[in-house]
CSV table of C-alpha atoms in Angstrom, one decimal:
chain,number,residue,atom,x,y,z
A,1151,UNK,CA,0.0,0.0,0.0
A,1152,UNK,CA,1.2,3.5,-0.8
A,1153,UNK,CA,-0.7,5.7,1.7
A,1154,UNK,CA,1.7,8.5,2.7
A,1155,UNK,CA,2.8,9.2,6.3
A,1156,UNK,CA,0.3,11.6,7.9
A,1157,UNK,CA,-2.6,10.4,5.8
A,1158,UNK,CA,-5.8,11.7,7.3
A,1159,UNK,CA,-8.0,8.7,8.0
A,1160,UNK,CA,-11.4,9.7,9.6
A,1161,UNK,CA,-15.1,10.0,9.0
A,1162,UNK,CA,-17.8,12.6,8.2
A,1163,UNK,CA,-21.1,13.9,9.5
A,1164,UNK,CA,-23.2,17.0,9.0
A,1165,UNK,CA,-24.9,19.2,11.6
A,1166,UNK,CA,-28.5,18.9,10.5
A,1167,UNK,CA,-28.3,15.1,10.1
A,1168,UNK,CA,-26.6,14.3,13.4
A,1169,UNK,CA,-26.8,17.0,16.1
A,1170,UNK,CA,-30.5,17.3,16.9
A,1171,UNK,CA,-31.3,19.9,19.6
A,1172,UNK,CA,-32.9,21.8,16.9
A,1173,UNK,CA,-34.6,24.3,19.2
A,1174,UNK,CA,-32.1,24.3,22.1
A,1175,UNK,CA,-29.7,27.0,23.3
A,1176,UNK,CA,-30.7,29.7,21.0
A,1177,UNK,CA,-30.5,27.9,17.7
A,1178,UNK,CA,-32.6,29.4,14.9
A,1179,UNK,CA,-34.5,27.4,12.3
A,1180,UNK,CA,-32.9,26.3,9.1
A,1181,UNK,CA,-34.6,25.1,5.9
A,1182,UNK,CA,-34.1,21.5,7.1
A,1183,UNK,CA,-36.0,22.2,10.3
A,1184,UNK,CA,-39.1,23.5,8.5
A,1185,UNK,CA,-39.2,21.2,5.5
A,1186,UNK,CA,-41.7,18.3,5.4
A,1187,UNK,CA,-39.6,15.1,5.3
A,1188,UNK,CA,-40.5,12.1,3.1
A,1189,UNK,CA,-43.4,10.1,4.4
A,1190,UNK,CA,-42.4,7.6,7.1
A,1191,UNK,CA,-39.0,9.2,7.8
A,1192,UNK,CA,-37.9,11.1,10.9
A,1193,UNK,CA,-37.7,14.9,11.2
A,1194,UNK,CA,-34.4,16.5,11.9
A,1195,UNK,CA,-35.2,17.7,15.5
A,1196,UNK,CA,-33.4,14.9,17.4
A,1197,UNK,CA,-31.3,13.0,14.8
A,1198,UNK,CA,-28.5,11.1,16.5
A,1199,UNK,CA,-28.4,13.6,19.3
A,1200,UNK,CA,-24.8,14.4,18.8
A,1201,UNK,CA,-25.4,17.7,20.6
A,1202,UNK,CA,-25.6,15.8,23.9
A,1203,UNK,CA,-23.4,12.8,23.0
A,1204,UNK,CA,-20.5,14.5,21.3
A,1205,UNK,CA,-18.0,13.5,24.0
A,1206,UNK,CA,-19.0,9.9,23.8
A,1207,UNK,CA,-19.1,9.9,20.0
A,1208,UNK,CA,-15.7,11.6,19.6
A,1209,UNK,CA,-14.2,9.1,22.2
A,1210,UNK,CA,-15.5,6.3,19.9
A,1211,UNK,CA,-13.9,8.0,16.9
A,1212,UNK,CA,-10.6,8.2,18.9
A,1213,UNK,CA,-10.9,4.5,19.7
A,1214,UNK,CA,-11.1,3.8,16.0
A,1215,UNK,CA,-7.9,5.8,15.6
A,1216,UNK,CA,-9.4,8.8,13.7
A,1217,UNK,CA,-6.8,11.2,12.5
A,1218,UNK,CA,-9.4,13.7,11.5
A,1219,UNK,CA,-13.2,14.3,11.9
A,1220,UNK,CA,-15.0,16.2,9.2
A,1221,UNK,CA,-18.2,17.9,10.5
A,1222,UNK,CA,-20.3,20.9,9.6
A,1223,UNK,CA,-21.3,23.9,11.6
A,1224,UNK,CA,-25.0,24.8,11.7
A,1225,UNK,CA,-25.3,28.4,10.5
A,1226,UNK,CA,-28.3,29.0,12.6
A,1227,UNK,CA,-26.6,27.8,15.8
A,1228,UNK,CA,-24.1,30.6,15.3
A,1229,UNK,CA,-26.4,33.3,13.8
A,1230,UNK,CA,-30.0,32.2,14.6
A,1231,UNK,CA,-31.4,34.6,11.9
A,1232,UNK,CA,-28.6,34.1,9.4
A,1233,UNK,CA,-27.3,37.6,10.2
A,1234,UNK,CA,-27.3,39.9,13.3
A,1235,UNK,CA,-26.5,38.8,16.8
A,1236,UNK,CA,-24.1,35.9,17.5
A,1237,UNK,CA,-25.4,33.1,19.7
A,1238,UNK,CA,-22.7,32.6,22.4
A,1239,UNK,CA,-24.0,29.1,23.3
A,1240,UNK,CA,-23.5,28.0,19.7
A,1241,UNK,CA,-20.0,29.3,19.7
A,1242,UNK,CA,-19.4,27.5,23.0
A,1243,UNK,CA,-20.7,24.2,21.6
A,1244,UNK,CA,-18.5,24.1,18.6
A,1245,UNK,CA,-15.5,25.2,20.6
A,1246,UNK,CA,-16.2,22.2,22.9
A,1247,UNK,CA,-16.4,19.9,19.9
A,1248,UNK,CA,-13.1,21.2,18.5
A,1249,UNK,CA,-11.4,21.0,21.9
A,1250,UNK,CA,-12.7,17.4,22.3
A,1251,UNK,CA,-11.1,16.5,18.9
A,1252,UNK,CA,-7.8,18.1,19.9
A,1253,UNK,CA,-7.9,16.2,23.2
A,1254,UNK,CA,-7.5,13.0,21.2
A,1255,UNK,CA,-5.2,14.3,18.5
A,1256,UNK,CA,-8.0,14.4,16.0
A,1257,UNK,CA,-7.8,17.2,13.3
A,1258,UNK,CA,-11.2,18.9,13.0
A,1259,UNK,CA,-12.2,19.6,9.4
A,1260,UNK,CA,-15.1,22.0,9.3
A,1261,UNK,CA,-17.7,22.4,6.5
A,1262,UNK,CA,-19.1,25.9,6.7
A,1263,UNK,CA,-22.4,25.2,4.9
A,1264,UNK,CA,-24.0,21.7,4.5
A,1265,UNK,CA,-27.6,22.1,3.1
A,1266,UNK,CA,-29.0,24.1,6.0
A,1267,UNK,CA,-29.5,27.7,5.0
A,1268,UNK,CA,-31.2,29.8,7.7
A,1269,UNK,CA,-35.0,29.8,7.1
A,1270,UNK,CA,-35.0,33.6,7.8
A,1271,UNK,CA,-32.8,34.1,4.8
A,1272,UNK,CA,-34.7,31.6,2.6
A,1273,UNK,CA,-37.9,33.6,3.3
A,1274,UNK,CA,-36.2,36.6,1.9
A,1275,UNK,CA,-35.2,34.7,-1.3
A,1276,UNK,CA,-32.2,32.7,-0.2
A,1277,UNK,CA,-29.3,32.4,-2.6
A,1278,UNK,CA,-31.3,34.0,-5.4
A,1279,UNK,CA,-30.5,37.5,-3.9
A,1280,UNK,CA,-27.1,39.1,-4.4
A,1281,UNK,CA,-27.2,39.9,-0.7
A,1282,UNK,CA,-26.7,36.2,0.0
A,1283,UNK,CA,-23.0,36.6,-1.0
A,1284,UNK,CA,-22.4,39.1,1.8
A,1285,UNK,CA,-24.5,37.1,4.3
A,1286,UNK,CA,-22.3,34.0,3.7
A,1287,UNK,CA,-19.1,36.0,3.9
A,1288,UNK,CA,-20.2,37.6,7.2
A,1289,UNK,CA,-21.0,34.1,8.6
A,1290,UNK,CA,-17.7,32.8,7.5
A,1291,UNK,CA,-15.9,35.8,9.1
A,1292,UNK,CA,-17.5,34.9,12.4
A,1293,UNK,CA,-16.3,31.3,12.1
A,1294,UNK,CA,-12.8,32.4,11.3
A,1295,UNK,CA,-12.7,34.9,14.1
A,1296,UNK,CA,-13.8,32.4,16.7
A,1297,UNK,CA,-12.2,29.2,15.4
A,1298,UNK,CA,-9.5,30.2,12.9
A,1299,UNK,CA,-6.7,29.7,15.3
A,1300,UNK,CA,-7.8,26.2,16.3
A,1301,UNK,CA,-9.0,24.7,13.0
A,1302,UNK,CA,-6.6,24.2,10.2
A,1303,UNK,CA,-8.8,22.7,7.4
A,1304,UNK,CA,-12.0,24.4,6.1
A,1305,UNK,CA,-14.5,23.4,3.5
A,1306,UNK,CA,-16.8,26.1,2.0
A,1307,UNK,CA,-20.0,24.6,0.6
A,1308,UNK,CA,-20.9,21.0,0.7
A,1309,UNK,CA,-22.1,19.6,-2.7
A,1310,UNK,CA,-22.9,22.9,-4.4
A,1311,UNK,CA,-23.6,20.9,-7.5
A,1312,UNK,CA,-26.3,18.9,-5.8
A,1313,UNK,CA,-27.8,22.0,-4.2
A,1314,UNK,CA,-28.0,23.4,-7.8
A,1315,UNK,CA,-29.3,20.3,-9.5
A,1316,UNK,CA,-31.4,18.6,-6.8
A,1317,UNK,CA,-32.6,21.4,-4.6
A,1318,UNK,CA,-36.2,20.1,-4.4
A,1319,UNK,CA,-35.0,16.7,-3.1
A,1320,UNK,CA,-32.5,18.2,-0.7
A,1321,UNK,CA,-34.9,20.7,0.6
A,1322,UNK,CA,-33.0,23.8,-0.1
A,1323,UNK,CA,-35.4,26.0,-1.9
A,1324,UNK,CA,-35.8,24.7,-5.5
A,1325,UNK,CA,-36.7,27.2,-8.1
A,1326,UNK,CA,-40.2,26.8,-9.5
A,1327,UNK,CA,-41.5,28.6,-12.6
A,1328,UNK,CA,-43.8,27.7,-15.5
A,1329,UNK,CA,-41.1,28.8,-18.0
A,1330,UNK,CA,-38.2,26.2,-18.1
A,1331,UNK,CA,-35.7,28.8,-19.2
A,1332,UNK,CA,-36.7,31.2,-16.5
A,1333,UNK,CA,-36.4,28.4,-14.0
A,1334,UNK,CA,-32.9,27.5,-15.4
A,1335,UNK,CA,-31.8,31.2,-15.2
A,1336,UNK,CA,-32.8,31.5,-11.5
A,1337,UNK,CA,-31.2,28.2,-10.7
A,1338,UNK,CA,-27.8,29.3,-12.1
A,1339,UNK,CA,-28.2,32.8,-10.6
A,1340,UNK,CA,-28.3,31.1,-7.2
A,1341,UNK,CA,-25.3,29.0,-8.2
A,1342,UNK,CA,-23.3,32.2,-9.3
A,1343,UNK,CA,-23.9,33.8,-5.9
A,1344,UNK,CA,-22.6,30.6,-4.2
A,1345,UNK,CA,-19.5,30.7,-6.4
A,1346,UNK,CA,-18.9,34.4,-5.5
A,1347,UNK,CA,-19.4,33.7,-1.8
A,1348,UNK,CA,-17.0,30.8,-2.0
A,1349,UNK,CA,-14.4,32.9,-3.8
A,1350,UNK,CA,-14.5,35.7,-1.3
A,1351,UNK,CA,-14.3,33.3,1.7
A,1352,UNK,CA,-11.3,31.5,0.3
A,1353,UNK,CA,-9.6,34.8,-0.3
A,1354,UNK,CA,-10.5,36.0,3.2
A,1355,UNK,CA,-9.1,32.8,4.7
A,1356,UNK,CA,-5.8,33.3,3.1
A,1357,UNK,CA,-5.6,36.9,3.9
A,1358,UNK,CA,-6.5,36.7,7.6
A,1359,UNK,CA,-5.4,33.1,8.5
A,1360,UNK,CA,-2.5,32.2,6.2
A,1361,UNK,CA,-1.8,29.0,8.1
A,1362,UNK,CA,-5.3,27.6,7.4
A,1363,UNK,CA,-6.1,25.5,4.3
A,1364,UNK,CA,-9.5,25.8,2.5
A,1365,UNK,CA,-11.2,24.2,-0.5
A,1366,UNK,CA,-14.5,23.4,-2.1
A,1367,UNK,CA,-16.5,20.2,-1.4
A,1368,UNK,CA,-18.6,19.2,-4.4
A,1369,UNK,CA,-19.9,15.8,-5.2
A,1370,UNK,CA,-17.8,14.6,-8.1
A,1371,UNK,CA,-18.1,11.3,-10.0
A,1372,UNK,CA,-17.3,10.6,-13.6
A,1373,UNK,CA,-20.0,10.2,-16.2
A,1374,UNK,CA,-19.6,7.3,-18.7
A,1375,UNK,CA,-21.0,7.1,-22.2
A,1376,UNK,CA,-23.3,4.1,-22.5
A,1377,UNK,CA,-21.6,3.1,-25.8
A,1378,UNK,CA,-18.6,4.3,-27.9
A,1379,UNK,CA,-21.0,6.0,-30.4
A,1380,UNK,CA,-19.8,9.6,-30.8
A,1381,UNK,CA,-23.3,10.9,-29.9
A,1382,UNK,CA,-23.1,9.1,-26.5
A,1383,UNK,CA,-19.5,10.3,-25.9
A,1384,UNK,CA,-20.6,13.9,-26.5
A,1385,UNK,CA,-23.5,13.3,-24.1
A,1386,UNK,CA,-21.1,12.2,-21.4
A,1387,UNK,CA,-18.9,15.2,-22.0
A,1388,UNK,CA,-22.0,17.5,-21.6
A,1389,UNK,CA,-23.1,15.9,-18.4
A,1390,UNK,CA,-19.6,15.8,-17.0
A,1391,UNK,CA,-19.4,19.5,-17.6
A,1392,UNK,CA,-22.8,20.3,-16.0
A,1393,UNK,CA,-22.4,17.9,-13.1
A,1394,UNK,CA,-18.7,18.1,-12.3
A,1395,UNK,CA,-16.4,20.5,-14.1
A,1396,UNK,CA,-18.6,23.7,-13.8
A,1397,UNK,CA,-18.0,23.8,-10.1
A,1398,UNK,CA,-14.3,22.9,-10.0
A,1399,UNK,CA,-13.4,25.0,-13.0
A,1400,UNK,CA,-14.9,28.0,-11.1
A,1401,UNK,CA,-13.4,27.1,-7.8
A,1402,UNK,CA,-9.9,26.3,-9.0
A,1403,UNK,CA,-9.4,28.3,-12.2
A,1404,UNK,CA,-12.0,31.1,-11.6
A,1405,UNK,CA,-13.7,30.5,-15.0
A,1406,UNK,CA,-17.0,29.2,-16.2
A,1407,UNK,CA,-16.9,25.9,-18.0
A,1408,UNK,CA,-17.4,26.7,-21.7
A,1409,UNK,CA,-19.8,23.8,-22.4
A,1410,UNK,CA,-22.1,25.0,-19.6
A,1411,UNK,CA,-21.7,28.6,-20.5
A,1412,UNK,CA,-22.8,27.8,-24.1
A,1413,UNK,CA,-25.8,25.9,-22.8
A,1414,UNK,CA,-26.9,28.7,-20.5
A,1415,UNK,CA,-26.5,31.3,-23.2
A,1416,UNK,CA,-28.5,29.2,-25.7
A,1417,UNK,CA,-31.4,29.2,-23.1
A,1418,UNK,CA,-31.1,32.9,-22.2
A,1419,UNK,CA,-30.1,31.7,-18.7
A,1420,UNK,CA,-26.7,33.3,-18.1
A,1421,UNK,CA,-26.5,34.6,-14.6
A,1422,UNK,CA,-26.5,38.3,-13.9
A,1423,UNK,CA,-23.1,39.5,-12.7
A,1424,UNK,CA,-21.6,42.6,-11.2
A,1425,UNK,CA,-18.5,44.2,-12.6
A,1426,UNK,CA,-15.4,42.4,-11.3
A,1427,UNK,CA,-17.1,39.1,-10.5
A,1428,UNK,CA,-15.0,37.0,-12.8
A,1429,UNK,CA,-11.8,38.8,-11.7
A,1430,UNK,CA,-12.7,38.0,-8.1
A,1431,UNK,CA,-13.2,34.4,-8.9
A,1432,UNK,CA,-9.8,34.2,-10.6
A,1433,UNK,CA,-8.1,35.8,-7.6
A,1434,UNK,CA,-9.4,33.1,-5.2
A,1435,UNK,CA,-7.4,29.9,-5.1
A,1436,UNK,CA,-8.2,26.7,-3.0
A,1437,UNK,CA,-5.4,24.9,-1.3
A,1438,UNK,CA,-6.9,21.5,-2.0
A,1439,UNK,CA,-10.0,19.9,-3.6
A,1440,UNK,CA,-12.4,18.1,-1.2
A,1441,UNK,CA,-15.0,15.9,-2.9
A,1442,UNK,CA,-17.7,13.4,-2.1
A,1443,UNK,CA,-18.0,10.2,-4.1
A,1444,UNK,CA,-20.6,7.4,-4.1
A,1445,UNK,CA,-21.2,6.2,-7.6
A,1446,UNK,CA,-20.5,7.0,-11.2
A,1447,UNK,CA,-23.2,7.8,-13.8
A,1448,UNK,CA,-23.9,6.5,-17.3
A,1449,UNK,CA,-25.6,8.5,-20.1
A,1450,UNK,CA,-26.8,8.2,-23.6
A,1451,UNK,CA,-27.7,10.7,-26.3
A,1452,UNK,CA,-31.2,12.0,-26.5
A,1453,UNK,CA,-31.3,11.0,-30.2
A,1454,UNK,CA,-32.1,7.4,-29.3
A,1455,UNK,CA,-34.7,8.3,-26.7
A,1456,UNK,CA,-38.1,6.6,-27.3
A,1457,UNK,CA,-39.8,9.0,-24.9
A,1458,UNK,CA,-39.0,12.5,-23.9
A,1459,UNK,CA,-39.1,13.0,-20.1
A,1460,UNK,CA,-39.5,16.3,-18.4
A,1461,UNK,CA,-36.2,18.3,-18.3
A,1462,UNK,CA,-34.2,17.4,-15.2
A,1463,UNK,CA,-30.5,18.3,-14.8
A,1464,UNK,CA,-29.8,15.0,-13.0
A,1465,UNK,CA,-31.9,12.7,-15.3
A,1466,UNK,CA,-31.4,14.4,-18.6
A,1467,UNK,CA,-31.7,17.5,-20.8
A,1468,UNK,CA,-33.5,17.3,-24.1
A,1469,UNK,CA,-31.0,17.4,-26.9
A,1470,UNK,CA,-28.0,16.7,-24.7
A,1471,UNK,CA,-28.1,13.6,-22.5
A,1472,UNK,CA,-30.3,11.2,-20.6
A,1473,UNK,CA,-29.2,9.1,-17.7
A,1474,UNK,CA,-29.3,5.3,-18.1
A,1475,UNK,CA,-28.5,2.3,-16.0
A,1476,UNK,CA,-25.0,0.9,-16.3
A,1477,UNK,CA,-25.4,-2.9,-17.0
A,1478,UNK,CA,-21.9,-3.7,-15.7
A,1479,UNK,CA,-22.3,-2.5,-12.2
A,1480,UNK,CA,-24.1,-4.0,-9.1
A,1481,UNK,CA,-26.3,-1.8,-7.0
A,1482,UNK,CA,-26.9,-1.3,-3.3
A,1483,UNK,CA,-30.2,-2.2,-1.6
A,1484,UNK,CA,-31.2,1.5,-2.2
A,1485,UNK,CA,-30.4,1.3,-5.9
A,1486,UNK,CA,-27.1,3.1,-6.0
A,1487,UNK,CA,-24.6,1.6,-8.4
A,1488,UNK,CA,-21.3,0.4,-6.8
A,1489,UNK,CA,-18.2,1.4,-8.8
A,1490,UNK,CA,-14.8,1.3,-7.0
A,1491,UNK,CA,-12.9,1.5,-10.3
A,1492,UNK,CA,-15.0,4.6,-11.1
A,1493,UNK,CA,-13.7,6.1,-7.8
A,1494,UNK,CA,-10.1,5.6,-9.0
A,1495,UNK,CA,-11.0,7.0,-12.5
A,1496,UNK,CA,-12.6,10.0,-10.8
A,1497,UNK,CA,-9.5,10.6,-8.6
A,1498,UNK,CA,-7.3,10.4,-11.7
A,1499,UNK,CA,-9.4,12.8,-13.8
A,1500,UNK,CA,-9.7,15.4,-11.0
A,1501,UNK,CA,-5.9,15.4,-10.5
A,1502,UNK,CA,-5.2,15.5,-14.2
A,1503,UNK,CA,-7.4,18.5,-14.6
A,1504,UNK,CA,-6.5,20.5,-11.6
A,1505,UNK,CA,-3.2,19.2,-10.1
A,1506,UNK,CA,-4.2,20.0,-6.5
A,1507,UNK,CA,-4.1,17.7,-3.4
A,1508,UNK,CA,-7.4,15.9,-2.9
A,1509,UNK,CA,-9.4,15.0,0.2
A,1510,UNK,CA,-12.2,12.5,0.0
A,1511,UNK,CA,-14.8,13.9,2.3
A,1512,UNK,CA,-17.6,11.3,1.8
A,1513,UNK,CA,-17.8,7.8,0.5
A,1514,UNK,CA,-19.9,5.0,1.9
A,1515,UNK,CA,-22.7,2.5,1.6
A,1516,UNK,CA,-26.2,3.0,3.0
A,1517,UNK,CA,-28.0,-0.1,4.3
A,1518,UNK,CA,-30.7,-1.2,6.7
A,1519,UNK,CA,-28.3,-2.5,9.4
A,1520,UNK,CA,-29.7,-4.9,12.0
A,1521,UNK,CA,-28.9,-4.9,15.7
A,1522,UNK,CA,-28.6,-8.5,16.7
A,1523,UNK,CA,-29.7,-9.8,20.1
A,1524,UNK,CA,-26.1,-10.0,21.2
A,1525,UNK,CA,-25.6,-6.3,20.5
A,1526,UNK,CA,-23.6,-6.9,17.3
A,1527,UNK,CA,-24.1,-5.4,13.8
A,1528,UNK,CA,-22.6,-7.6,11.1
A,1529,UNK,CA,-22.2,-5.1,8.3
A,1530,UNK,CA,-19.9,-7.1,6.1
A,1531,UNK,CA,-21.4,-5.5,3.0
A,1532,UNK,CA,-20.1,-2.1,4.2
A,1533,UNK,CA,-16.6,-3.5,4.9
A,1534,UNK,CA,-16.5,-4.9,1.4
A,1535,UNK,CA,-17.6,-1.7,-0.2
A,1536,UNK,CA,-15.1,0.4,1.7
A,1537,UNK,CA,-12.3,-2.1,1.2
A,1538,UNK,CA,-12.8,-2.1,-2.6
A,1539,UNK,CA,-12.8,1.7,-2.7
A,1540,UNK,CA,-9.7,2.0,-0.5
A,1541,UNK,CA,-7.9,-0.5,-2.8
A,1542,UNK,CA,-8.7,1.7,-5.8
A,1543,UNK,CA,-7.7,4.9,-4.0
A,1544,UNK,CA,-4.4,3.3,-3.2
A,1545,UNK,CA,-3.9,2.4,-6.9
A,1546,UNK,CA,-4.7,6.0,-7.8
A,1547,UNK,CA,-2.1,7.3,-5.3
A,1548,UNK,CA,0.5,4.8,-6.8
A,1549,UNK,CA,-0.3,6.3,-10.2
A,1550,UNK,CA,0.6,9.8,-9.1
A,1551,UNK,CA,-2.6,11.2,-7.6
A,1552,UNK,CA,-2.0,13.3,-4.4
A,1553,UNK,CA,-4.6,12.3,-1.8
A,1554,UNK,CA,-4.5,13.9,1.6
A,1555,UNK,CA,-7.2,11.9,3.5
A,1556,UNK,CA,-10.3,9.7,3.4
A,1557,UNK,CA,-13.5,10.5,5.4
A,1558,UNK,CA,-16.2,7.8,4.8
A,1559,UNK,CA,-19.8,8.8,5.3
A,1560,UNK,CA,-20.5,8.5,8.1
A,1561,UNK,CA,-18.7,8.4,11.4
A,1562,UNK,CA,-22.0,7.6,13.2
A,1563,UNK,CA,-25.5,6.7,12.1
A,1564,UNK,CA,-27.5,9.7,11.1
A,1565,UNK,CA,-30.6,10.7,9.2
A,1566,UNK,CA,-30.3,10.3,5.5
A,1567,UNK,CA,-31.5,13.3,3.5
A,1568,UNK,CA,-33.7,11.1,1.4
A,1569,UNK,CA,-34.5,7.8,3.3
A,1570,UNK,CA,-34.5,8.8,6.9
A,1571,UNK,CA,-32.9,6.6,9.7
A,1572,UNK,CA,-33.5,3.3,8.0
A,1573,UNK,CA,-30.7,4.0,5.6
A,1574,UNK,CA,-27.6,3.8,7.8
A,1575,UNK,CA,-24.0,4.6,6.9
A,1576,UNK,CA,-22.1,4.8,10.2
A,1577,UNK,CA,-19.4,2.8,11.8
A,1578,UNK,CA,-21.3,3.4,15.1
A,1579,UNK,CA,-24.9,2.2,15.4
A,1580,UNK,CA,-27.4,4.6,17.1
A,1581,UNK,CA,-30.4,2.9,18.8
A,1582,UNK,CA,-33.3,4.7,17.2
A,1583,UNK,CA,-35.3,4.5,14.0
A,1584,UNK,CA,-37.7,6.7,12.1
A,1585,UNK,CA,-40.6,6.0,14.4
A,1586,UNK,CA,-39.1,5.3,17.9
A,1587,UNK,CA,-36.4,7.4,19.5
A,1588,UNK,CA,-35.1,4.4,21.4
A,1589,UNK,CA,-32.3,4.4,24.0
A,1590,UNK,CA,-29.9,6.3,21.7
A,1591,UNK,CA,-27.3,3.9,22.9
A,1592,UNK,CA,-24.2,3.6,20.7
A,1593,UNK,CA,-23.0,0.2,19.4
A,1594,UNK,CA,-19.8,-0.6,17.6
A,1595,UNK,CA,-20.5,-2.3,14.2
A,1596,UNK,CA,-18.2,-4.9,12.7
A,1597,UNK,CA,-17.0,-2.2,10.4
A,1598,UNK,CA,-15.9,-0.2,13.4
A,1599,UNK,CA,-13.3,-2.9,14.3
A,1600,UNK,CA,-12.3,-3.4,10.7
A,1601,UNK,CA,-11.7,0.4,10.1
A,1602,UNK,CA,-9.7,0.5,13.3
A,1603,UNK,CA,-7.3,-2.0,11.8
A,1604,UNK,CA,-7.2,-0.1,8.5
A,1605,UNK,CA,-6.2,3.1,10.3
A,1606,UNK,CA,-3.7,1.5,12.6
A,1607,UNK,CA,-1.9,-0.1,9.6
A,1608,UNK,CA,-2.2,3.1,7.5
A,1609,UNK,CA,-4.2,1.2,5.0
A,1610,UNK,CA,-2.0,-1.9,4.8
A,1611,UNK,CA,-4.4,-4.3,6.6
A,1612,UNK,CA,-7.7,-4.5,4.7
A,1613,UNK,CA,-8.6,-8.1,5.7
């Protein structure tokens, strides 16, 4: 195995999916607190109750040997209304979490924004308003001022591409309009404001805290053509641009991807900009690329489509591409294709395009884990999934890719954005489900003990 010394093994969570305590200690409401969850799934008010169990949970992460813990800060726990007065109890909570990590030698990696825009800002128009840029920059300034001397690694916006392309599913204020081109323009206007906010925050970090490192955190996975027909290859290039490269071209190079720019221009959907926006984007440089990976995607040209479905950026765009099933890949119980080799291919493609160190901030398998009578959870399927992906990551490193760390989703069980508590990802089982809160007791899964060996051996022992 070729994992470098100091490789950051760890795990990830997000605030709105794990913390709970949604109305405690001055926290304001986010869009996740007010949205109606899918039928039969839990709300985000209690979650895994990390807010009250953080010491126990971080101790378990330390027992696994975590070198880092990637978590997000809830904007509304710091600024209950998104702007205005700072909540001292929120500051105290996150300082306690950071201190608890340092107590065990765990590097905290903080995501500033993970799908939980303050509801007070969403009611004003959310990211569609130019004011949202300053609101995010102000929030980031508060985080830097309080935690910039104790946190080295920062992530700006989690999965901005998913926020843009799947806002209605995530619950982050999807744009609705009868006119598809108007809807498209509003969607990418919001995206432009996020790009501007990210650029300003990266620049602010480097100016005020030069010892800190900062980067974007999109969800990146390669798109395959379903055949080698030129039309299918072009379709894959189109979706790769819209799904992946738009966000990293902007974050790393400060430019709009030309394929996406052409598409938006064709549909009169180019975002409105202020003078100097593109120059600001070019001035901001990330120190690394963080990205989440679960599965690849396969597309075909629309030319061979028998039926035209409604336009959906994730499922297809008329005249460009349509998403199809990959016949060569197995799927999880929740229908997600499993593609470890695609993980390696994605790592190689990102590094070839941008030549920056990479940090894998999510990768994992969701399943309906069963707590046995003896208190054991035999999640061999998760071990196999992670083993196969780590093997491919190692191969990518041996081929010249620079990878800093690996943070599987998730460190502990938490509420899935789409499937509630029945879809579990964690190394640590939490005794609750979508209906009953349960004891909230923590249990070590088989994957807990396996990952402990992986970390102790720096990736050499994957048995």
